[in-house]
Amino acid sequence: MRSLLQLLFLLFCVQRGYGHALPSLLDHIVGGADTASPDQQEPAPRPRRSSSDGAPASACGLRSVQLRVRDLGLGYDADETVLFKYCGGACERVRSNHDLTRAHLLQGGVLPRPGPSGVGGPCCRPTHHEDLAFLDNAHRWHKVEKLLAAGCSCVG
């Protein structure tokens, strides 16, 4: 359960544009995930960030990091290393005519004020996904559908 919460926190940080802190977050999560003695642990793979289109690391785009399947927090006993692809980076807030009119109506009291969850800018989110197949430690194949991001865009 702890690993799942850590993964959700990690993905939330990436969604909010805090992807630049991903390597230190992953070092903390991966380093604290196992309880084996330090001499029995394998060194965690070094996270690597990349953008599929060569854009700066701060722009919204596809990123990737090498992780063990067990560190994904899905409950599988698998030491296989996979390339986890996710969306990260900042999204510029572009105000449309709808946004300007809505803001005016909110200010005038014509529309009800949104709750705290209704406020925020656009987020870098997957536009489509890929499946992940891997072999667990008992030599069984598993397929997790729509786990990996395959394309990213600013949404919202």
PDB file of N, CA and C in Angstrom, residues 17-108:
ATOM      1  N   GLY A  17       4.145  19.601 -12.587  1.00  0.00           N
ATOM      2  CA  GLY A  17       5.312  20.251 -13.173  1.00  0.00           C
ATOM      3  C   GLY A  17       6.541  20.226 -12.294  1.00  0.00           C
ATOM      4  N   TYR A  18       6.536  19.353 -11.283  1.00  0.00           N
ATOM      5  CA  TYR A  18       7.703  19.243 -10.414  1.00  0.00           C
ATOM      6  C   TYR A  18       8.601  18.098 -10.849  1.00  0.00           C
ATOM      7  N   GLY A  19       8.607  17.788 -12.146  1.00  0.00           N
ATOM      8  CA  GLY A  19       9.391  16.683 -12.670  1.00  0.00           C
ATOM      9  C   GLY A  19      10.888  16.868 -12.498  1.00  0.00           C
ATOM     10  N   HIS A  20      11.345  18.130 -12.347  1.00  0.00           N
ATOM     11  CA  HIS A  20      12.779  18.366 -12.163  1.00  0.00           C
ATOM     12  C   HIS A  20      13.284  17.746 -10.866  1.00  0.00           C
ATOM     13  N   ALA A  21      12.405  17.488  -9.904  1.00  0.00           N
ATOM     14  CA  ALA A  21      12.794  16.881  -8.632  1.00  0.00           C
ATOM     15  C   ALA A  21      12.645  15.368  -8.670  1.00  0.00           C
ATOM     16  N   LEU A  22      12.273  14.801  -9.810  1.00  0.00           N
ATOM     17  CA  LEU A  22      12.023  13.372  -9.920  1.00  0.00           C
ATOM     18  C   LEU A  22      13.203  12.509  -9.502  1.00  0.00           C
ATOM     19  N   PRO A  23      14.448  12.788  -9.938  1.00  0.00           N
ATOM     20  CA  PRO A  23      15.540  11.906  -9.524  1.00  0.00           C
ATOM     21  C   PRO A  23      15.697  11.816  -8.006  1.00  0.00           C
ATOM     22  N   SER A  24      15.590  12.930  -7.285  1.00  0.00           N
ATOM     23  CA  SER A  24      15.746  12.861  -5.832  1.00  0.00           C
ATOM     24  C   SER A  24      14.557  12.168  -5.187  1.00  0.00           C
ATOM     25  N   LEU A  25      13.337  12.345  -5.722  1.00  0.00           N
ATOM     26  CA  LEU A  25      12.176  11.646  -5.194  1.00  0.00           C
ATOM     27  C   LEU A  25      12.321  10.142  -5.406  1.00  0.00           C
ATOM     28  N   LEU A  26      12.771   9.753  -6.604  1.00  0.00           N
ATOM     29  CA  LEU A  26      12.927   8.335  -6.895  1.00  0.00           C
ATOM     30  C   LEU A  26      14.027   7.709  -6.042  1.00  0.00           C
ATOM     31  N   ASP A  27      15.116   8.416  -5.820  1.00  0.00           N
ATOM     32  CA  ASP A  27      16.167   7.897  -4.950  1.00  0.00           C
ATOM     33  C   ASP A  27      15.601   7.631  -3.563  1.00  0.00           C
ATOM     34  N   HIS A  28      14.747   8.539  -3.083  1.00  0.00           N
ATOM     35  CA  HIS A  28      14.146   8.374  -1.762  1.00  0.00           C
ATOM     36  C   HIS A  28      13.177   7.199  -1.755  1.00  0.00           C
ATOM     37  N   ILE A  29      12.318   7.102  -2.780  1.00  0.00           N
ATOM     38  CA  ILE A  29      11.316   6.045  -2.827  1.00  0.00           C
ATOM     39  C   ILE A  29      11.969   4.687  -3.045  1.00  0.00           C
ATOM     40  N   VAL A  30      12.819   4.571  -4.044  1.00  0.00           N
ATOM     41  CA  VAL A  30      13.457   3.295  -4.357  1.00  0.00           C
ATOM     42  C   VAL A  30      14.383   2.888  -3.221  1.00  0.00           C
ATOM     43  N   GLY A  31      15.081   3.827  -2.639  1.00  0.00           N
ATOM     44  CA  GLY A  31      15.990   3.526  -1.534  1.00  0.00           C
ATOM     45  C   GLY A  31      15.263   3.048  -0.304  1.00  0.00           C
ATOM     46  N   GLY A  32      14.036   3.510  -0.063  1.00  0.00           N
ATOM     47  CA  GLY A  32      13.298   3.124   1.126  1.00  0.00           C
ATOM     48  C   GLY A  32      12.303   2.009   0.892  1.00  0.00           C
ATOM     49  N   ALA A  33      12.223   1.479  -0.327  1.00  0.00           N
ATOM     50  CA  ALA A  33      11.192   0.494  -0.641  1.00  0.00           C
ATOM     51  C   ALA A  33      11.515  -0.886  -0.091  1.00  0.00           C
ATOM     52  N   ASP A  34      12.764  -1.305  -0.042  1.00  0.00           N
ATOM     53  CA  ASP A  34      13.143  -2.629   0.413  1.00  0.00           C
ATOM     54  C   ASP A  34      13.639  -2.561   1.840  1.00  0.00           C
ATOM     55  N   THR A  35      13.426  -3.668   2.569  1.00  0.00           N
ATOM     56  CA  THR A  35      13.893  -3.714   3.946  1.00  0.00           C
ATOM     57  C   THR A  35      15.071  -4.662   4.109  1.00  0.00           C
ATOM     58  N   ALA A  36      15.624  -5.181   3.022  1.00  0.00           N
ATOM     59  CA  ALA A  36      16.775  -6.066   3.097  1.00  0.00           C
ATOM     60  C   ALA A  36      17.996  -5.277   3.551  1.00  0.00           C
ATOM     61  N   SER A  37      18.986  -6.019   4.049  1.00  0.00           N
ATOM     62  CA  SER A  37      20.188  -5.339   4.513  1.00  0.00           C
ATOM     63  C   SER A  37      20.907  -4.703   3.339  1.00  0.00           C
ATOM     64  N   PRO A  38      21.664  -3.612   3.566  1.00  0.00           N
ATOM     65  CA  PRO A  38      22.301  -2.892   2.469  1.00  0.00           C
ATOM     66  C   PRO A  38      23.222  -3.747   1.613  1.00  0.00           C
ATOM     67  N   ASP A  39      23.873  -4.784   2.205  1.00  0.00           N
ATOM     68  CA  ASP A  39      24.791  -5.601   1.416  1.00  0.00           C
ATOM     69  C   ASP A  39      24.051  -6.585   0.515  1.00  0.00           C
ATOM     70  N   GLN A  40      22.729  -6.820   0.749  1.00  0.00           N
ATOM     71  CA  GLN A  40      21.955  -7.723  -0.078  1.00  0.00           C
ATOM     72  C   GLN A  40      21.215  -6.988  -1.191  1.00  0.00           C
ATOM     73  N   GLN A  41      21.131  -5.676  -1.101  1.00  0.00           N
ATOM     74  CA  GLN A  41      20.379  -4.914  -2.086  1.00  0.00           C
ATOM     75  C   GLN A  41      21.207  -4.660  -3.334  1.00  0.00           C
ATOM     76  N   GLU A  42      20.524  -4.728  -4.481  1.00  0.00           N
ATOM     77  CA  GLU A  42      21.155  -4.315  -5.722  1.00  0.00           C
ATOM     78  C   GLU A  42      21.052  -2.814  -5.816  1.00  0.00           C
ATOM     79  N   PRO A  43      22.033  -2.163  -6.422  1.00  0.00           N
ATOM     80  CA  PRO A  43      21.896  -0.711  -6.584  1.00  0.00           C
ATOM     81  C   PRO A  43      20.718  -0.395  -7.491  1.00  0.00           C
ATOM     82  N   ALA A  44      19.958   0.627  -7.111  1.00  0.00           N
ATOM     83  CA  ALA A  44      18.799   1.037  -7.905  1.00  0.00           C
ATOM     84  C   ALA A  44      19.271   1.647  -9.218  1.00  0.00           C
ATOM     85  N   PRO A  45      18.569   1.374 -10.318  1.00  0.00           N
ATOM     86  CA  PRO A  45      18.951   1.991 -11.590  1.00  0.00           C
ATOM     87  C   PRO A  45      18.844   3.509 -11.502  1.00  0.00           C
ATOM     88  N   ARG A  46      19.756   4.177 -12.120  1.00  0.00           N
ATOM     89  CA  ARG A  46      19.767   5.642 -12.102  1.00  0.00           C
ATOM     90  C   ARG A  46      18.643   6.167 -12.987  1.00  0.00           C
ATOM     91  N   PRO A  47      17.738   6.974 -12.435  1.00  0.00           N
ATOM     92  CA  PRO A  47      16.663   7.520 -13.262  1.00  0.00           C
ATOM     93  C   PRO A  47      17.225   8.389 -14.377  1.00  0.00           C
ATOM     94  N   ARG A  48      16.589   8.333 -15.528  1.00  0.00           N
ATOM     95  CA  ARG A  48      17.000   9.217 -16.607  1.00  0.00           C
ATOM     96  C   ARG A  48      15.753   9.862 -17.176  1.00  0.00           C
ATOM     97  N   ARG A  49      15.847  11.146 -17.387  1.00  0.00           N
ATOM     98  CA  ARG A  49      14.729  11.886 -17.953  1.00  0.00           C
ATOM     99  C   ARG A  49      15.047  12.174 -19.402  1.00  0.00           C
ATOM    100  N   SER A  50      14.026  12.068 -20.211  1.00  0.00           N
ATOM    101  CA  SER A  50      14.229  12.390 -21.617  1.00  0.00           C
ATOM    102  C   SER A  50      12.945  12.956 -22.174  1.00  0.00           C
ATOM    103  N   SER A  51      13.067  13.661 -23.229  1.00  0.00           N
ATOM    104  CA  SER A  51      11.914  14.192 -23.932  1.00  0.00           C
ATOM    105  C   SER A  51      11.940  13.615 -25.328  1.00  0.00           C
ATOM    106  N   SER A  52      10.808  13.105 -25.786  1.00  0.00           N
ATOM    107  CA  SER A  52      10.793  12.414 -27.076  1.00  0.00           C
ATOM    108  C   SER A  52      10.999  13.363 -28.249  1.00  0.00           C
ATOM    109  N   ASP A  53      10.705  14.641 -28.074  1.00  0.00           N
ATOM    110  CA  ASP A  53      10.827  15.553 -29.211  1.00  0.00           C
ATOM    111  C   ASP A  53      11.989  16.527 -29.074  1.00  0.00           C
ATOM    112  N   GLY A  54      12.868  16.295 -28.108  1.00  0.00           N
ATOM    113  CA  GLY A  54      14.031  17.162 -27.936  1.00  0.00           C
ATOM    114  C   GLY A  54      13.706  18.484 -27.268  1.00  0.00           C
ATOM    115  N   ALA A  55      12.503  18.646 -26.727  1.00  0.00           N
ATOM    116  CA  ALA A  55      12.107  19.892 -26.071  1.00  0.00           C
ATOM    117  C   ALA A  55      12.830  20.025 -24.737  1.00  0.00           C
ATOM    118  N   PRO A  56      12.944  21.241 -24.216  1.00  0.00           N
ATOM    119  CA  PRO A  56      13.573  21.418 -22.911  1.00  0.00           C
ATOM    120  C   PRO A  56      12.850  20.599 -21.853  1.00  0.00           C
ATOM    121  N   ALA A  57      13.564  20.217 -20.787  1.00  0.00           N
ATOM    122  CA  ALA A  57      13.006  19.362 -19.748  1.00  0.00           C
ATOM    123  C   ALA A  57      11.835  20.023 -19.033  1.00  0.00           C
ATOM    124  N   SER A  58      11.698  21.348 -19.091  1.00  0.00           N
ATOM    125  CA  SER A  58      10.617  22.016 -18.384  1.00  0.00           C
ATOM    126  C   SER A  58       9.315  22.042 -19.185  1.00  0.00           C
ATOM    127  N   ALA A  59       9.357  21.807 -20.492  1.00  0.00           N
ATOM    128  CA  ALA A  59       8.148  21.811 -21.319  1.00  0.00           C
ATOM    129  C   ALA A  59       7.412  20.479 -21.190  1.00  0.00           C
ATOM    130  N   CYS A  60       6.103  20.527 -21.393  1.00  0.00           N
ATOM    131  CA  CYS A  60       5.293  19.305 -21.337  1.00  0.00           C
ATOM    132  C   CYS A  60       5.764  18.329 -22.411  1.00  0.00           C
ATOM    133  N   GLY A  61       6.003  17.094 -22.003  1.00  0.00           N
ATOM    134  CA  GLY A  61       6.438  16.092 -22.962  1.00  0.00           C
ATOM    135  C   GLY A  61       6.589  14.731 -22.323  1.00  0.00           C
ATOM    136  N   LEU A  62       6.905  13.761 -23.140  1.00  0.00           N
ATOM    137  CA  LEU A  62       7.083  12.385 -22.706  1.00  0.00           C
ATOM    138  C   LEU A  62       8.430  12.237 -22.014  1.00  0.00           C
ATOM    139  N   ARG A  63       8.431  11.659 -20.827  1.00  0.00           N
ATOM    140  CA  ARG A  63       9.644  11.407 -20.057  1.00  0.00           C
ATOM    141  C   ARG A  63       9.725   9.904 -19.795  1.00  0.00           C
ATOM    142  N   SER A  64      10.876   9.448 -19.359  1.00  0.00           N
ATOM    143  CA  SER A  64      11.023   8.033 -19.038  1.00  0.00           C
ATOM    144  C   SER A  64      12.031   7.851 -17.916  1.00  0.00           C
ATOM    145  N   VAL A  65      11.852   6.759 -17.186  1.00  0.00           N
ATOM    146  CA  VAL A  65      12.758   6.405 -16.103  1.00  0.00           C
ATOM    147  C   VAL A  65      12.808   4.880 -16.024  1.00  0.00           C
ATOM    148  N   GLN A  66      14.000   4.343 -15.777  1.00  0.00           N
ATOM    149  CA  GLN A  66      14.141   2.898 -15.634  1.00  0.00           C
ATOM    150  C   GLN A  66      13.871   2.515 -14.188  1.00  0.00           C
ATOM    151  N   LEU A  67      12.946   1.568 -14.005  1.00  0.00           N
ATOM    152  CA  LEU A  67      12.569   1.096 -12.678  1.00  0.00           C
ATOM    153  C   LEU A  67      12.373  -0.409 -12.708  1.00  0.00           C
ATOM    154  N   ARG A  68      12.489  -1.020 -11.529  1.00  0.00           N
ATOM    155  CA  ARG A  68      12.121  -2.425 -11.415  1.00  0.00           C
ATOM    156  C   ARG A  68      10.599  -2.504 -11.332  1.00  0.00           C
ATOM    157  N   VAL A  69      10.013  -3.569 -11.870  1.00  0.00           N
ATOM    158  CA  VAL A  69       8.560  -3.734 -11.861  1.00  0.00           C
ATOM    159  C   VAL A  69       8.040  -3.689 -10.429  1.00  0.00           C
ATOM    160  N   ARG A  70       8.738  -4.292  -9.485  1.00  0.00           N
ATOM    161  CA  ARG A  70       8.274  -4.293  -8.094  1.00  0.00           C
ATOM    162  C   ARG A  70       8.189  -2.874  -7.527  1.00  0.00           C
ATOM    163  N   ASP A  71       8.972  -1.946  -8.036  1.00  0.00           N
ATOM    164  CA  ASP A  71       8.959  -0.571  -7.534  1.00  0.00           C
ATOM    165  C   ASP A  71       7.812   0.261  -8.105  1.00  0.00           C
ATOM    166  N   LEU A  72       7.039  -0.299  -9.035  1.00  0.00           N
ATOM    167  CA  LEU A  72       5.889   0.415  -9.593  1.00  0.00           C
ATOM    168  C   LEU A  72       4.712   0.433  -8.622  1.00  0.00           C
ATOM    169  N   GLY A  73       4.744  -0.415  -7.602  1.00  0.00           N
ATOM    170  CA  GLY A  73       3.684  -0.427  -6.594  1.00  0.00           C
ATOM    171  C   GLY A  73       2.425  -1.152  -7.018  1.00  0.00           C
ATOM    172  N   LEU A  74       2.534  -2.046  -7.996  1.00  0.00           N
ATOM    173  CA  LEU A  74       1.361  -2.773  -8.483  1.00  0.00           C
ATOM    174  C   LEU A  74       1.208  -4.145  -7.845  1.00  0.00           C
ATOM    175  N   GLY A  75       2.128  -4.529  -6.959  1.00  0.00           N
ATOM    176  CA  GLY A  75       2.013  -5.795  -6.238  1.00  0.00           C
ATOM    177  C   GLY A  75       2.650  -6.992  -6.918  1.00  0.00           C
ATOM    178  N   TYR A  76       3.389  -6.795  -7.990  1.00  0.00           N
ATOM    179  CA  TYR A  76       4.027  -7.910  -8.680  1.00  0.00           C
ATOM    180  C   TYR A  76       5.407  -8.181  -8.097  1.00  0.00           C
ATOM    181  N   ASP A  77       5.729  -9.482  -7.928  1.00  0.00           N
ATOM    182  CA  ASP A  77       7.050  -9.887  -7.471  1.00  0.00           C
ATOM    183  C   ASP A  77       7.911 -10.096  -8.717  1.00  0.00           C
ATOM    184  N   ALA A  78       8.548  -9.014  -9.165  1.00  0.00           N
ATOM    185  CA  ALA A  78       9.327  -9.067 -10.399  1.00  0.00           C
ATOM    186  C   ALA A  78      10.509  -8.113 -10.288  1.00  0.00           C
ATOM    187  N   ASP A  79      11.681  -8.643 -10.570  1.00  0.00           N
ATOM    188  CA  ASP A  79      12.894  -7.823 -10.536  1.00  0.00           C
ATOM    189  C   ASP A  79      13.256  -7.269 -11.904  1.00  0.00           C
ATOM    190  N   GLU A  80      12.452  -7.570 -12.908  1.00  0.00           N
ATOM    191  CA  GLU A  80      12.741  -7.093 -14.266  1.00  0.00           C
ATOM    192  C   GLU A  80      12.734  -5.560 -14.297  1.00  0.00           C
ATOM    193  N   THR A  81      13.693  -4.995 -15.010  1.00  0.00           N
ATOM    194  CA  THR A  81      13.780  -3.545 -15.165  1.00  0.00           C
ATOM    195  C   THR A  81      13.031  -3.144 -16.427  1.00  0.00           C
ATOM    196  N   VAL A  82      12.175  -2.137 -16.293  1.00  0.00           N
ATOM    197  CA  VAL A  82      11.371  -1.662 -17.422  1.00  0.00           C
ATOM    198  C   VAL A  82      11.557  -0.156 -17.563  1.00  0.00           C
ATOM    199  N   LEU A  83      11.229   0.337 -18.725  1.00  0.00           N
ATOM    200  CA  LEU A  83      11.273   1.771 -18.987  1.00  0.00           C
ATOM    201  C   LEU A  83       9.865   2.319 -18.760  1.00  0.00           C
ATOM    202  N   PHE A  84       9.667   3.023 -17.628  1.00  0.00           N
ATOM    203  CA  PHE A  84       8.367   3.604 -17.302  1.00  0.00           C
ATOM    204  C   PHE A  84       8.276   4.958 -17.981  1.00  0.00           C
ATOM    205  N   LYS A  85       7.282   5.118 -18.857  1.00  0.00           N
ATOM    206  CA  LYS A  85       7.106   6.367 -19.607  1.00  0.00           C
ATOM    207  C   LYS A  85       5.935   7.144 -19.012  1.00  0.00           C
ATOM    208  N   TYR A  86       6.155   8.427 -18.785  1.00  0.00           N
ATOM    209  CA  TYR A  86       5.149   9.273 -18.156  1.00  0.00           C
ATOM    210  C   TYR A  86       5.211  10.669 -18.759  1.00  0.00           C
ATOM    211  N   CYS A  87       4.202  11.477 -18.481  1.00  0.00           N
ATOM    212  CA  CYS A  87       4.154  12.855 -18.964  1.00  0.00           C
ATOM    213  C   CYS A  87       4.584  13.788 -17.847  1.00  0.00           C
ATOM    214  N   GLY A  88       5.355  14.769 -18.193  1.00  0.00           N
ATOM    215  CA  GLY A  88       5.801  15.728 -17.194  1.00  0.00           C
ATOM    216  C   GLY A  88       6.195  17.035 -17.849  1.00  0.00           C
ATOM    217  N   GLY A  89       6.257  18.058 -17.025  1.00  0.00           N
ATOM    218  CA  GLY A  89       6.649  19.367 -17.512  1.00  0.00           C
ATOM    219  C   GLY A  89       5.554  20.387 -17.319  1.00  0.00           C
ATOM    220  N   ALA A  90       5.895  21.616 -17.618  1.00  0.00           N
ATOM    221  CA  ALA A  90       4.977  22.736 -17.401  1.00  0.00           C
ATOM    222  C   ALA A  90       4.105  22.973 -18.624  1.00  0.00           C
ATOM    223  N   CYS A  91       2.921  23.481 -18.356  1.00  0.00           N
ATOM    224  CA  CYS A  91       1.990  23.865 -19.410  1.00  0.00           C
ATOM    225  C   CYS A  91       1.680  25.346 -19.259  1.00  0.00           C
ATOM    226  N   GLU A  92       1.789  26.049 -20.370  1.00  0.00           N
ATOM    227  CA  GLU A  92       1.503  27.478 -20.365  1.00  0.00           C
ATOM    228  C   GLU A  92      -0.001  27.687 -20.317  1.00  0.00           C
ATOM    229  N   ARG A  93      -0.417  28.626 -19.516  1.00  0.00           N
ATOM    230  CA  ARG A  93      -1.849  28.935 -19.431  1.00  0.00           C
ATOM    231  C   ARG A  93      -2.191  29.942 -20.531  1.00  0.00           C
ATOM    232  N   VAL A  94      -2.977  29.515 -21.485  1.00  0.00           N
ATOM    233  CA  VAL A  94      -3.418  30.374 -22.577  1.00  0.00           C
ATOM    234  C   VAL A  94      -4.892  30.671 -22.336  1.00  0.00           C
ATOM    235  N   ARG A  95      -5.217  31.922 -22.205  1.00  0.00           N
ATOM    236  CA  ARG A  95      -6.590  32.310 -21.899  1.00  0.00           C
ATOM    237  C   ARG A  95      -7.390  32.456 -23.187  1.00  0.00           C
ATOM    238  N   SER A  96      -8.468  31.685 -23.266  1.00  0.00           N
ATOM    239  CA  SER A  96      -9.352  31.736 -24.429  1.00  0.00           C
ATOM    240  C   SER A  96     -10.488  32.715 -24.154  1.00  0.00           C
ATOM    241  N   ASN A  97     -11.285  32.961 -25.159  1.00  0.00           N
ATOM    242  CA  ASN A  97     -12.465  33.804 -24.979  1.00  0.00           C
ATOM    243  C   ASN A  97     -13.392  33.225 -23.912  1.00  0.00           C
ATOM    244  N   HIS A  98     -13.511  31.893 -23.885  1.00  0.00           N
ATOM    245  CA  HIS A  98     -14.333  31.239 -22.870  1.00  0.00           C
ATOM    246  C   HIS A  98     -13.796  31.554 -21.469  1.00  0.00           C
ATOM    247  N   ASP A  99     -12.467  31.440 -21.292  1.00  0.00           N
ATOM    248  CA  ASP A  99     -11.853  31.716 -19.987  1.00  0.00           C
ATOM    249  C   ASP A  99     -12.107  33.152 -19.547  1.00  0.00           C
ATOM    250  N   LEU A 100     -11.953  34.104 -20.462  1.00  0.00           N
ATOM    251  CA  LEU A 100     -12.162  35.508 -20.135  1.00  0.00           C
ATOM    252  C   LEU A 100     -13.617  35.785 -19.747  1.00  0.00           C
ATOM    253  N   THR A 101     -14.550  35.219 -20.505  1.00  0.00           N
ATOM    254  CA  THR A 101     -15.971  35.416 -20.214  1.00  0.00           C
ATOM    255  C   THR A 101     -16.348  34.749 -18.897  1.00  0.00           C
ATOM    256  N   ARG A 102     -15.857  33.536 -18.669  1.00  0.00           N
ATOM    257  CA  ARG A 102     -16.149  32.819 -17.421  1.00  0.00           C
ATOM    258  C   ARG A 102     -15.622  33.592 -16.222  1.00  0.00           C
ATOM    259  N   ALA A 103     -14.405  34.129 -16.322  1.00  0.00           N
ATOM    260  CA  ALA A 103     -13.832  34.912 -15.227  1.00  0.00           C
ATOM    261  C   ALA A 103     -14.692  36.145 -14.942  1.00  0.00           C
ATOM    262  N   HIS A 104     -15.175  36.802 -15.988  1.00  0.00           N
ATOM    263  CA  HIS A 104     -16.032  37.980 -15.811  1.00  0.00           C
ATOM    264  C   HIS A 104     -17.343  37.603 -15.113  1.00  0.00           C
ATOM    265  N   LEU A 105     -17.944  36.485 -15.529  1.00  0.00           N
ATOM    266  CA  LEU A 105     -19.201  36.039 -14.929  1.00  0.00           C
ATOM    267  C   LEU A 105     -19.004  35.590 -13.478  1.00  0.00           C
ATOM    268  N   LEU A 106     -17.873  34.959 -13.185  1.00  0.00           N
ATOM    269  CA  LEU A 106     -17.571  34.578 -11.798  1.00  0.00           C
ATOM    270  C   LEU A 106     -17.409  35.816 -10.923  1.00  0.00           C
ATOM    271  N   GLN A 107     -16.690  36.791 -11.450  1.00  0.00           N
ATOM    272  CA  GLN A 107     -16.443  38.022 -10.699  1.00  0.00           C
ATOM    273  C   GLN A 107     -17.751  38.777 -10.452  1.00  0.00           C
ATOM    274  N   GLY A 108     -18.659  38.758 -11.405  1.00  0.00           N
ATOM    275  CA  GLY A 108     -19.939  39.447 -11.261  1.00  0.00           C
ATOM    276  C   GLY A 108     -20.963  38.664 -10.448  1.00  0.00           C
TER     277      GLY A 108
END
